XYZ file of C-alpha atoms in Angstrom:
619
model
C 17.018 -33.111 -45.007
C 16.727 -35.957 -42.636
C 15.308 -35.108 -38.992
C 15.845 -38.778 -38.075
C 16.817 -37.906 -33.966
C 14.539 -37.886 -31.345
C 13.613 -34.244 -31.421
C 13.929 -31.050 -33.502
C 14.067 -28.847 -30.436
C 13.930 -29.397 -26.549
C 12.326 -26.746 -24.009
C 14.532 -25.200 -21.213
C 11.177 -24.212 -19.152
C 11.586 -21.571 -16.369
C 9.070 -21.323 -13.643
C 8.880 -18.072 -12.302
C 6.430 -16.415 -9.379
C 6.406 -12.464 -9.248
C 3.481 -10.772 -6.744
C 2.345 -7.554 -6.891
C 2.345 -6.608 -2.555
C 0.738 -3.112 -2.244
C 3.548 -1.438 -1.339
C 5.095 -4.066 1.060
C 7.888 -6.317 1.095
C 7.317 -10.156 0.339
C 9.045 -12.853 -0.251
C 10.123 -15.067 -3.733
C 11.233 -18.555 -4.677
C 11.742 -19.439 -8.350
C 12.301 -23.072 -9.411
C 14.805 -23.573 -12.777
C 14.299 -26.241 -14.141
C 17.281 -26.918 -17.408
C 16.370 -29.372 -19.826
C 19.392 -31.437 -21.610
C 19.537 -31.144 -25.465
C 19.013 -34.672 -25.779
C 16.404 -35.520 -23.099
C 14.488 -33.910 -20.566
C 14.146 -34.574 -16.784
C 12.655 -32.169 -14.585
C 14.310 -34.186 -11.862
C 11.656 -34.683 -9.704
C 8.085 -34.015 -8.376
C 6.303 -30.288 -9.616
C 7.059 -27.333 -7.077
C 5.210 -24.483 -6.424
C 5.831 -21.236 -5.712
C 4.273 -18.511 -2.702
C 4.916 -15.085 -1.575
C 3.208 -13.067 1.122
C 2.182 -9.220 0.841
C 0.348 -6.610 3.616
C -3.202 -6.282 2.415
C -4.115 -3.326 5.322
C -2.919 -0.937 2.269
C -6.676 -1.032 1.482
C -8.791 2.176 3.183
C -12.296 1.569 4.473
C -14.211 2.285 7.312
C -13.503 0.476 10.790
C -15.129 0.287 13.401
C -18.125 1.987 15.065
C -16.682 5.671 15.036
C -15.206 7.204 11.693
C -11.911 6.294 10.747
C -9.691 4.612 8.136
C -7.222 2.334 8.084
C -3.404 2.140 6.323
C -0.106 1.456 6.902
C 1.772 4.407 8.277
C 3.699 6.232 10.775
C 3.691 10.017 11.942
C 6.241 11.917 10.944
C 7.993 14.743 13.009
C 10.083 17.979 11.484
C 12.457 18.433 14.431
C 11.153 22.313 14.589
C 7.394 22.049 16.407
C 5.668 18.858 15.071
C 4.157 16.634 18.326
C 1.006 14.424 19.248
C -0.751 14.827 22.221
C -2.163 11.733 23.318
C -5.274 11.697 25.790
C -4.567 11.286 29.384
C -1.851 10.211 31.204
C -3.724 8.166 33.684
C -3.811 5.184 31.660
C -0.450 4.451 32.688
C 0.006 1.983 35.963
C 1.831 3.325 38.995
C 3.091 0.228 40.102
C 3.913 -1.799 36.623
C 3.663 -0.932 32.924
C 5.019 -1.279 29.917
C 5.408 1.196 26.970
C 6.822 0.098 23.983
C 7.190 1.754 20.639
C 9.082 1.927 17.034
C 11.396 4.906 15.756
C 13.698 6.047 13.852
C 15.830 10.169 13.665
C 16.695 11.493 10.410
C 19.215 13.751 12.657
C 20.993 13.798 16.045
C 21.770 17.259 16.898
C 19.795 17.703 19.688
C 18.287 15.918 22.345
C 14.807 14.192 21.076
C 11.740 13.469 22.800
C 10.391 9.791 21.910
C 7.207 10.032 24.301
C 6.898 11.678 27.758
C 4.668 12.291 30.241
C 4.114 13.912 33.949
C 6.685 16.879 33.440
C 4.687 19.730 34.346
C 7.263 21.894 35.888
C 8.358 25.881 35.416
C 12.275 24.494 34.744
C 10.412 21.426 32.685
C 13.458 19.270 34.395
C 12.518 18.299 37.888
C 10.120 18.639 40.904
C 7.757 16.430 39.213
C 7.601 12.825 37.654
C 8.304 11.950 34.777
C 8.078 8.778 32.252
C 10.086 9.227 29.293
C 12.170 7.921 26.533
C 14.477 9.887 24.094
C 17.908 9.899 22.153
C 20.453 11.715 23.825
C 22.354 14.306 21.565
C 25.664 13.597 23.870
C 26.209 10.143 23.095
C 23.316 9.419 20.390
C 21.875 6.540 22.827
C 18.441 6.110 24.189
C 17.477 7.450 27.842
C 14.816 6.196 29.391
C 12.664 5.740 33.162
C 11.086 7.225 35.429
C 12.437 10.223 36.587
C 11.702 12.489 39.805
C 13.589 15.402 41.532
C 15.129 12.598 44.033
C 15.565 9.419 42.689
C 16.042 9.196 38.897
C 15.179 5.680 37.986
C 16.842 5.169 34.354
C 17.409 2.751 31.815
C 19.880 3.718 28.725
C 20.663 1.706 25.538
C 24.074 0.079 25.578
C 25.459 1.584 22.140
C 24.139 4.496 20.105
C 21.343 4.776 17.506
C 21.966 5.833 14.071
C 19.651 8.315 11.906
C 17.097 6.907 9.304
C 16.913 3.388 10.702
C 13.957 1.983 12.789
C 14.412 0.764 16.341
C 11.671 -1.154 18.471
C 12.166 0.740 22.283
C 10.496 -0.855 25.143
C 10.302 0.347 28.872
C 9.454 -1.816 31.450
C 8.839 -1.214 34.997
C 7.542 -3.030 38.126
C 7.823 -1.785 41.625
C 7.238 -5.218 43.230
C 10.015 -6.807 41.548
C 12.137 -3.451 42.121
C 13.492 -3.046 38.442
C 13.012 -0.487 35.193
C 14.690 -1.781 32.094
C 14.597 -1.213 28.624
C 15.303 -3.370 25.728
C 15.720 -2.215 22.221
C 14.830 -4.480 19.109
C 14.002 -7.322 21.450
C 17.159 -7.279 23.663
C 17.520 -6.351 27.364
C 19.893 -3.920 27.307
C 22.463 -4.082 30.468
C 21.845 -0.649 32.002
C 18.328 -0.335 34.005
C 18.234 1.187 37.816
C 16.103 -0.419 40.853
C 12.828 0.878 40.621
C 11.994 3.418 43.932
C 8.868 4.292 44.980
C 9.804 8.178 45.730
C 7.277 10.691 45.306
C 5.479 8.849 42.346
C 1.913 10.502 42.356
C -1.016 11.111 39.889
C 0.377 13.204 37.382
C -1.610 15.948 35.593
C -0.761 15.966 31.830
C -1.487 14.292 29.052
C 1.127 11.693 27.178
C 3.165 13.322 24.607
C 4.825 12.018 21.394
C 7.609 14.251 19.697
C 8.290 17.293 22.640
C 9.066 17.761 26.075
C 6.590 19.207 28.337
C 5.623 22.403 28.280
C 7.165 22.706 24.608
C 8.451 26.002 25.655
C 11.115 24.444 27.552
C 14.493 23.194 25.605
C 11.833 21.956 22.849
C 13.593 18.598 22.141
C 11.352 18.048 19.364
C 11.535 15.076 17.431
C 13.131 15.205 13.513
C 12.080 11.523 12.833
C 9.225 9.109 13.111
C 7.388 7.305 15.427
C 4.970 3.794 14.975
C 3.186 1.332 16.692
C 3.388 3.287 20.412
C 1.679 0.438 22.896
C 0.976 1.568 26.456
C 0.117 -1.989 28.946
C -0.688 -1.812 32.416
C 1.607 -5.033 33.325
C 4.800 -5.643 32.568
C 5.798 -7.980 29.512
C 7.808 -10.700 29.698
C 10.728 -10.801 27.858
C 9.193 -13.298 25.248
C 6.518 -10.926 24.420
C 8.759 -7.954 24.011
C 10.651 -10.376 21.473
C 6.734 -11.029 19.989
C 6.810 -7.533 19.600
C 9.720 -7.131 17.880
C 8.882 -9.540 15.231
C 5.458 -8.421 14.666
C 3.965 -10.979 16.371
C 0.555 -11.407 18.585
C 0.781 -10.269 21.824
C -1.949 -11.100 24.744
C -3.828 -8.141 24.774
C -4.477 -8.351 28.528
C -3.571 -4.915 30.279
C -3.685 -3.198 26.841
C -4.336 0.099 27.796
C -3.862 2.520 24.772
C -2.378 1.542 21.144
C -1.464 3.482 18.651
C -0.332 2.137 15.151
C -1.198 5.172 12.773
C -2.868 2.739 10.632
C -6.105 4.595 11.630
C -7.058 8.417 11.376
C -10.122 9.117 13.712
C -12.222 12.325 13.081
C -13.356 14.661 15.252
C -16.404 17.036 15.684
C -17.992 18.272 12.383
C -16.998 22.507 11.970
C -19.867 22.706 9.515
C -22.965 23.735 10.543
C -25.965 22.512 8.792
C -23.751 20.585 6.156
C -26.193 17.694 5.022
C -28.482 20.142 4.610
C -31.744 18.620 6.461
C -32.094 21.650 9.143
C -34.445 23.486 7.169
C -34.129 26.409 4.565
C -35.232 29.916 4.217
C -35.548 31.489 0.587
C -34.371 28.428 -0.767
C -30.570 28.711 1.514
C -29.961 25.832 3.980
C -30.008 27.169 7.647
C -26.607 28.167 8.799
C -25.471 29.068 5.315
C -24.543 32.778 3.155
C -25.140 32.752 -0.407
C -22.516 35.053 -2.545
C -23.026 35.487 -6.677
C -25.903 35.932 -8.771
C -28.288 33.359 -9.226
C -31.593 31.176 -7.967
C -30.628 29.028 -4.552
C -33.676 26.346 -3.720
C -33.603 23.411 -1.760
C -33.180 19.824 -3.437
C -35.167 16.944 -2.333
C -35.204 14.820 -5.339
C -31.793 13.593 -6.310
C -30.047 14.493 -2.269
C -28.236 12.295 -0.891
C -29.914 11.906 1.729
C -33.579 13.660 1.978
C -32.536 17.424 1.122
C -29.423 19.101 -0.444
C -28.688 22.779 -2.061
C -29.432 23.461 -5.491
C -27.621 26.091 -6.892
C -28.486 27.424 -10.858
C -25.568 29.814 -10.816
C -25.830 33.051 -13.755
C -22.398 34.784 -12.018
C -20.505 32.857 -9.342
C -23.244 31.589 -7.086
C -21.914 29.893 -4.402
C -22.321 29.174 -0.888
C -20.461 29.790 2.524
C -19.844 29.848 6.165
C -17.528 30.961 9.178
C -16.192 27.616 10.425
C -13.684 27.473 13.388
C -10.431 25.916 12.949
C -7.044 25.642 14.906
C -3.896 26.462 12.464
C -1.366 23.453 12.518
C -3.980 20.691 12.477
C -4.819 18.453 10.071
C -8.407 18.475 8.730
C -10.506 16.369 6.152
C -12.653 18.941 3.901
C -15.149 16.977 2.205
C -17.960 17.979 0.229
C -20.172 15.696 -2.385
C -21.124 17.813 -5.523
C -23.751 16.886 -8.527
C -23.574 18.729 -11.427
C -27.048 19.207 -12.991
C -26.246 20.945 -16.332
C -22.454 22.314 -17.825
C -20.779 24.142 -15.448
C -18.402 26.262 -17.382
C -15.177 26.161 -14.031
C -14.597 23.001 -12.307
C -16.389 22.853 -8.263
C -14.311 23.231 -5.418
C -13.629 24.250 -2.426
C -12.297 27.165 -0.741
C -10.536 28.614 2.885
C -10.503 32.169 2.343
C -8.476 33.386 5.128
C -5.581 30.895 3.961
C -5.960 31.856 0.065
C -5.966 28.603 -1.219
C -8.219 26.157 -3.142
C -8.730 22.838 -0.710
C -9.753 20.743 -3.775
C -11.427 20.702 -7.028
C -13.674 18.690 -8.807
C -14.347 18.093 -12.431
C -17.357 20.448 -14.211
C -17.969 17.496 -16.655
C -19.140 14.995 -15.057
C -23.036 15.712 -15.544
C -25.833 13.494 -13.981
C -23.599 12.185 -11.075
C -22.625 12.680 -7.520
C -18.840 13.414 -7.110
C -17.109 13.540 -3.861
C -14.443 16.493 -3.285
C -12.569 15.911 -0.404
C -8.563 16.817 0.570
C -6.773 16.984 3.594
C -5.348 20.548 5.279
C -3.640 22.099 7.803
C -4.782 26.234 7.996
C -2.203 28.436 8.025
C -4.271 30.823 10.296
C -6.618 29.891 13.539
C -9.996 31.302 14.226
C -13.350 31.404 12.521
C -12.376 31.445 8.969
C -14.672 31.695 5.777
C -15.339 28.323 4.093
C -16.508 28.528 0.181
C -18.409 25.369 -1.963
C -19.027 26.163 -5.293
C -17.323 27.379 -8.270
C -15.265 30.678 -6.610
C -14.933 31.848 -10.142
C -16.208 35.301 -11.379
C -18.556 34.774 -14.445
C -19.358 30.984 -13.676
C -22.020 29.354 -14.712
C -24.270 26.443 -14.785
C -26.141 24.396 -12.351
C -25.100 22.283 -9.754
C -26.297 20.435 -6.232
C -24.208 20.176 -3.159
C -24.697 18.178 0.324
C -23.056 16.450 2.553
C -20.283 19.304 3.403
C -18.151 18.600 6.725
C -14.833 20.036 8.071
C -13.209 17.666 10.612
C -10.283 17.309 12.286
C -7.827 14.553 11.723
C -6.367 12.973 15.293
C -4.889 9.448 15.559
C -7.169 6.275 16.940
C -6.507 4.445 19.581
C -6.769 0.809 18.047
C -7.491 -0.406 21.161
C -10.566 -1.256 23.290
C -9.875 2.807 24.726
C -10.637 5.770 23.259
C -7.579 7.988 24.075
C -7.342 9.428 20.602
C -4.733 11.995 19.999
C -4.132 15.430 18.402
C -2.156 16.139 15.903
C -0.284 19.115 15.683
C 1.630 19.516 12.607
C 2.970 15.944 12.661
C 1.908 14.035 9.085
C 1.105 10.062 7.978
C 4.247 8.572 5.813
C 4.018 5.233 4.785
C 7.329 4.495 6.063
C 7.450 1.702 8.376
C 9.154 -0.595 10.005
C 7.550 -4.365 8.630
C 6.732 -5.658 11.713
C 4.286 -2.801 12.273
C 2.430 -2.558 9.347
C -1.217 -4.910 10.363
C -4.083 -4.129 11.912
C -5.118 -5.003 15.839
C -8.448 -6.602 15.831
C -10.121 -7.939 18.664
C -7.048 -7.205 20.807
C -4.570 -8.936 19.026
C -2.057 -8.097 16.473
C -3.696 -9.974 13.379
C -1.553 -11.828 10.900
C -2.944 -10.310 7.836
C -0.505 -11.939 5.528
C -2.365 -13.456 2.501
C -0.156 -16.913 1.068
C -0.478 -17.173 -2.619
C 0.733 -19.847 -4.524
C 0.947 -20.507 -8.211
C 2.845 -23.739 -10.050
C 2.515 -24.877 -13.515
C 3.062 -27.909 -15.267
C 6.244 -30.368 -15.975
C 5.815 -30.977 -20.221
C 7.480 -33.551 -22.019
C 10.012 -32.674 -24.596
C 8.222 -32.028 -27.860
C 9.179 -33.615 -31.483
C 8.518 -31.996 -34.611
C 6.963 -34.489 -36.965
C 7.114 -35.734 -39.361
C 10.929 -35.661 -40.326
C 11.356 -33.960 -44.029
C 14.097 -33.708 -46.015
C 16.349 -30.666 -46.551
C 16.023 -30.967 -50.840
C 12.100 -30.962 -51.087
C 11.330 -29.683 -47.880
C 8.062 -29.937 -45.728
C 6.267 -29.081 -42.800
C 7.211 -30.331 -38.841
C 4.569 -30.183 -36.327
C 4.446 -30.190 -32.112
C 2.507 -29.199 -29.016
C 2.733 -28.575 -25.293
C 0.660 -27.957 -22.640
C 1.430 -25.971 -19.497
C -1.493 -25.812 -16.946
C -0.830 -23.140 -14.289
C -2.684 -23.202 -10.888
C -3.096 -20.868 -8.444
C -5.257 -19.078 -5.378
C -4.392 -16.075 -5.967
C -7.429 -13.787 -6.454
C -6.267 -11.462 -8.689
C -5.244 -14.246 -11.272
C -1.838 -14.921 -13.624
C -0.353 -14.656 -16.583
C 1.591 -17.033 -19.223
C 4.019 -15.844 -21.199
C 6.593 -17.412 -23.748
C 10.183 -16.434 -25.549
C 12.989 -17.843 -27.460
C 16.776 -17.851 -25.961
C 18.146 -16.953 -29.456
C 17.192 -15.464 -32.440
C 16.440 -16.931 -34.622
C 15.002 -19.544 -31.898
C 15.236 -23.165 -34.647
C 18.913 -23.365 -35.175
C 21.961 -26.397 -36.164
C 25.288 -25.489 -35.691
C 25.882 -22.045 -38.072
C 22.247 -22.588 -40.095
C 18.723 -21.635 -38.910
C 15.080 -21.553 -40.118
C 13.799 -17.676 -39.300
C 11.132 -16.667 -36.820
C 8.199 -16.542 -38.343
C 7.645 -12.821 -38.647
C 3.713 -11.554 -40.135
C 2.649 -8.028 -40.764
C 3.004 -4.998 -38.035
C 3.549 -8.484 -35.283
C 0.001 -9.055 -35.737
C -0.439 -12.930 -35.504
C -1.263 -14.482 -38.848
C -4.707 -15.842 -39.419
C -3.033 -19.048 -41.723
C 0.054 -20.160 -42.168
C 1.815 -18.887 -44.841
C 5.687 -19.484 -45.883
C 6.822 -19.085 -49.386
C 8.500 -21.689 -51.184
C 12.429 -19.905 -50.816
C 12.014 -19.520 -47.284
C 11.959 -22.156 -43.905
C 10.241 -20.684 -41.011
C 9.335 -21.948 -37.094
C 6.601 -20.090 -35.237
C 3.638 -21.224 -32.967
C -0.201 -20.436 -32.055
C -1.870 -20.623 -28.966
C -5.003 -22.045 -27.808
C -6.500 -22.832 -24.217
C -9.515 -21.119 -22.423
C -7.071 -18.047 -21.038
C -5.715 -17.393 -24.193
C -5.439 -13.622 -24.912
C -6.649 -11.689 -27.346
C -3.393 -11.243 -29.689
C -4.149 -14.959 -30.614
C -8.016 -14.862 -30.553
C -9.890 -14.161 -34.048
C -13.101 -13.436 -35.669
C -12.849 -16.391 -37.963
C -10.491 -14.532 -40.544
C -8.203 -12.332 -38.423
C -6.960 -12.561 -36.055
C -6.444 -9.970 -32.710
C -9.807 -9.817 -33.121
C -13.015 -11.382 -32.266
C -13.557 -14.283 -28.859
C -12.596 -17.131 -31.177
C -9.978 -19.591 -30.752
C -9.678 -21.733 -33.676
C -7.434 -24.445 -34.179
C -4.021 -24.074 -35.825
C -4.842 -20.392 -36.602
C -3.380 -16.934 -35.797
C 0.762 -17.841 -36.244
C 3.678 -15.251 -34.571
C 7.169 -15.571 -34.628
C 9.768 -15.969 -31.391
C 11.341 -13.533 -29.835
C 13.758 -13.011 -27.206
C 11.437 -10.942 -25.193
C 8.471 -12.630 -23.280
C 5.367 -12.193 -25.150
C 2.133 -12.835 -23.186
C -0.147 -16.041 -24.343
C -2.726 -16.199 -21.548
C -4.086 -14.406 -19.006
C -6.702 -14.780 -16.123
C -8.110 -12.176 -14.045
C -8.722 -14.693 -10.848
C -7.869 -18.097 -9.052
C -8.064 -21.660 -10.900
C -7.191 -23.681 -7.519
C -7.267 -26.442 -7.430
C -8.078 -27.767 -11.452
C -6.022 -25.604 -13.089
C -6.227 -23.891 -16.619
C -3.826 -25.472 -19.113
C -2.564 -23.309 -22.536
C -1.527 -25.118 -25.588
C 1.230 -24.079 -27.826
C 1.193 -25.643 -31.308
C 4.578 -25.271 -32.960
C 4.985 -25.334 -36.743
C 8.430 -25.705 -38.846
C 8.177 -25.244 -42.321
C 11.160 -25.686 -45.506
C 10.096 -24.124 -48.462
C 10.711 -26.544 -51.633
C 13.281 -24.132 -53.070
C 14.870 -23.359 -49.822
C 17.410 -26.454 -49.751
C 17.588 -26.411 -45.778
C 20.987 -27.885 -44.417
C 19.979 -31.338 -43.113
C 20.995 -31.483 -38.945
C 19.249 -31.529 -35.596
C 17.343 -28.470 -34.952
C 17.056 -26.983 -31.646
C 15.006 -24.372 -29.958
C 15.172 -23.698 -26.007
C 11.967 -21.484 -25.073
C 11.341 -19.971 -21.641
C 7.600 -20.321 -20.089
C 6.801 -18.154 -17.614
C 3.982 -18.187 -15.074
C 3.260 -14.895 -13.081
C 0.830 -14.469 -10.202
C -1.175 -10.838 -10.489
């Protein structure tokens, strides 16, 4: 056989950017580039690739108080879910804004958005009112200020429908006469002069999900809620648009915000729970001790300067009456260290609710573990609150400190502290994308990370040298892709054939080269009756499939040259592998590829051709 062309095989290389985004939407771009049989052109300079993703999926601590912060929204069951949200008297008199996201799983019923300043025995009129709801009768929004005399309104032009979010903002200003309310950045054509009638101090709080009192009509809310931003000015149109689009907005006049990206906590119900207030017989102060066993205070492995050491011979445990409110969320926490086998896992328990809060795990010996879940009681009062191991013959010996029941209420992310209450509402993580960031400083922060990634424009490679088809021989060729990116979290290569078998002329083919259980081979080995094309990799990435201990290979950090040999496939088989960024050098990966025609084989002479796919992925 004669290989006399310019190439055995050309490369049809595919650049290709995927991101992993934490749970939010981002954005792709993929460059093809097609290589012509005969000669490749890549047609012009490299490209590169970038995608944005959220990163405020991440929970820490914020902040001087304790919170936490995520992307979510609360979440309202239509039947007695609401929020009650500090005081009313952040909001102006004169000229305000309020502005919030939503969405209704149903319409059947008339459905408090937020409200405030109805404090009425009807619940309808006689007093003031701010509001802004979906109508049952028509399925639009209704919106103003409202009074007994002069209803000042502002509806939607055409109906909402259910599970889809809407941006709502009211606007009112009583020195430029007007109340109007746009919806997803668009002034809608209804909106009533703004009167000054009977417009006092109100005297309750601001309300998300209900009408006020809830015993009248309800209108709860079966749907969700996000971003709620209360200003003491009125916006301009521009920044309602800003708003819309999940853009920064001047915080000035900024008088309450909340984005349910942050759960505050409230007062501790545990008395005593870190365990410093003294002891008596070896029990903390404030604490009952149930079981049989030997209770003693723990000063040298606390967590802070003294915890409770339990050596338990019959379900020792400890306890106390905490007061809770049934229908509010609350963090139970506790931090357990288990000194020697407990034979039933820690946990905690609310007796008057029957039901385990959270577990931990009874193996982990000679560490601190922290048990912690979030519930809402069943029942209200002062309830009994176990830590320990609530199991009838358990055993063992364990430490506990650090023990706190608090409630969960919703931050205000601005420079106030109006935090709410919830009652019975939840966090979902569905949100509208223009919510889902963090306000810092006042501003809604852009806290979309650009990461880019592009690799390298090779050359068409040429198995030499030529053999011929009667005696055979051996065809050699490399390439080198160098992939760059900032991403943090680092890429990966990988590499596949468009056919199989990948080397073929017209109807005849050499076979992939195929060793043992797809282990790569440490040398290359083809037998004289057979013609084979495979590769190896090398480069400073290279994974470990191809790396070898100096006589095998998927073993060992080595990386010798022209060893450890696997086949193509159609499937993408991965060849390097980083764990962070390269920017701006690079990391290039070598593939070697290797054509062999046994001396018996008599291989049709002809042009061989193989088209592989490179891929480059950003982690």
């Amino acid at each position: 056989m004669q290989i006399k062309s310019s190439k055995i095989f050309n490369i049809l290389l595919v650049f290709s950017l995927m991101l992993f985004p934490f749970e939010n939407t981002y954005s792709m771009q993929s460059t093809n580039y097609i290589i012509d049989k005969d000669s490749i052109n890549f047609g012009g300079t490299e490209e590169s690739t970038s995608a944005s993703y959220k990163l405020s999926d991440t929970m820490g601590e914020i902040g001087t108080g304790e919170s936490e912060e995520k992307c979510a929204s609360m979440s309202f069951d239509g039947t007695d879910d609401y929020v009650g949200i500090g005081s009313n008297s952040m909001i102006s008199q004169t000229e305000g804004t309020i502005s919030l996201w939503f969405k209704v799983n149903e319409i059947d019923k008339d459905q408090i958005l937020i409200i405030s300043g109805e404090n009425s025995a009807d619940g309808e009129s006689n007093k003031d009112k701010i509001f802004m709801m979906v109508r049952s009768s028509d399925n639009k929004i209704d919106s103003g200020w409202q009074t007994a005399s002069e209803p000042d309104k502002a509806p939607s032009n055409d109906p909402v429908v259910t599970n889809r979010w809407y941006n709502a903002t009211l606007i009112w200003s009583l020195s430029s006469n007007m109340v109007r309310l746009y919806v997803n950045g668009a002034i809608q054509s209804g909106g009533d002069v703004l009167t000054s009638d009977n417009k006092n101090t109100w005297v309750d709080a601001l309300v998300l999900g209900r009408a006020m009192p809830a015993a009248i009509n309800d209108n709860f809310l079966d749907g969700s809620v996000d971003d709620v931003r209360i200003y003491n000015r009125a916006l301009s149109a521009d920044e309602v648009t800003d708003l819309y689009n999940g853009n920064q907005v001047d915080d000035t006049g900024l008088v309450g915000y909340w984005g349910f990206d942050g759960a505050a906590l409230g007062t501790d119900s545990v008395t005593n729970g870190d365990f410093e207030s003294g002891f008596t017989d070896g029990l903390a102060s404030g604490w009952s001790k149930t079981g049989t066993g030997t209770f003693s205070q723990e000063t040298s492995i606390a967590r802070n300067s003294s915890a409770q050491r339990i050596l338990s011979t019959n379900n020792a445990e400890i306890y106390q009456s905490i007061r809770i409110v049934a229908g509010k969320p609350y963090r139970f926490t506790s931090w357990v260290y288990v000194v020697s086998a407990l034979n039933y896992n820690p946990r905690m328990y609310l007796v008057t609710d029957n039901v385990t809060i959270a577990s931990g795990d009874k193996s982990l010996v000679g560490e601190w573990q922290k048990i912690e879940a979030d519930y809402t009681p069943v029942n209200s009062g002062n309830l009994i609150f176990y830590v320990g191991m609530l199991t009838s013959g358990g055993t063992g010996e364990y430490v506990v400190d650090d023990v706190s029941v608090k409630e969960i209420g919703i931050e205000d992310q601005s420079s106030n502290t109006n935090d709410g209450t919830i009652y019975g509402a939840t966090f979902t993580t569905d949100t509208p994308s223009a919510t889902c960031s963090i306000l810092n400083a006042g501003y809604r922060q852009d806290d979309t990370f650009i990461s880019t990634i592009s690799i390298s424009s090779p050359d068409d490679v040429i198995l030499g040298p030529s053999f011929g088809g009667i005696l055979g021989g051996i065809g050699t060729g490399s390439a080198d892709w160098t992939v760059t990116t900032d991403d943090p979290a680092g890429y990966q290569v990988s590499i596949k054939a468009t056919t199989t078998p990948a080397l073929i002329f017209s109807a005849y083919s050499f076979a992939d080269y195929m060793p043992g259980a797809g282990i790569p081979d440490y040398d290359w080995t083809v037998t004289s009756s057979a013609s084979e094309f495979g590769y190896s990799v090398e480069g400073t990435n290279t994974v470990s499939k191809f790396l070898d201990n100096g006589t095998s290979c998927d073993t060992g950090s080595g990386n010798a040259s022209d060893k450890c040999w696997l086949g193509f496939s159609t499937s993408d088989e991965s060849v390097a592998t980083s764990s962070s960024s390269n920017d701006p050098s690079g990391t290039a990966t070598t593939i070697k590829f290797r054509a062999e025609a046994g001396s018996q084989r008599m291989q049709q002479d002809g042009t061989y051709i193989a088209t592989v796919v490179v891929t480059a992925v950003s982690l």
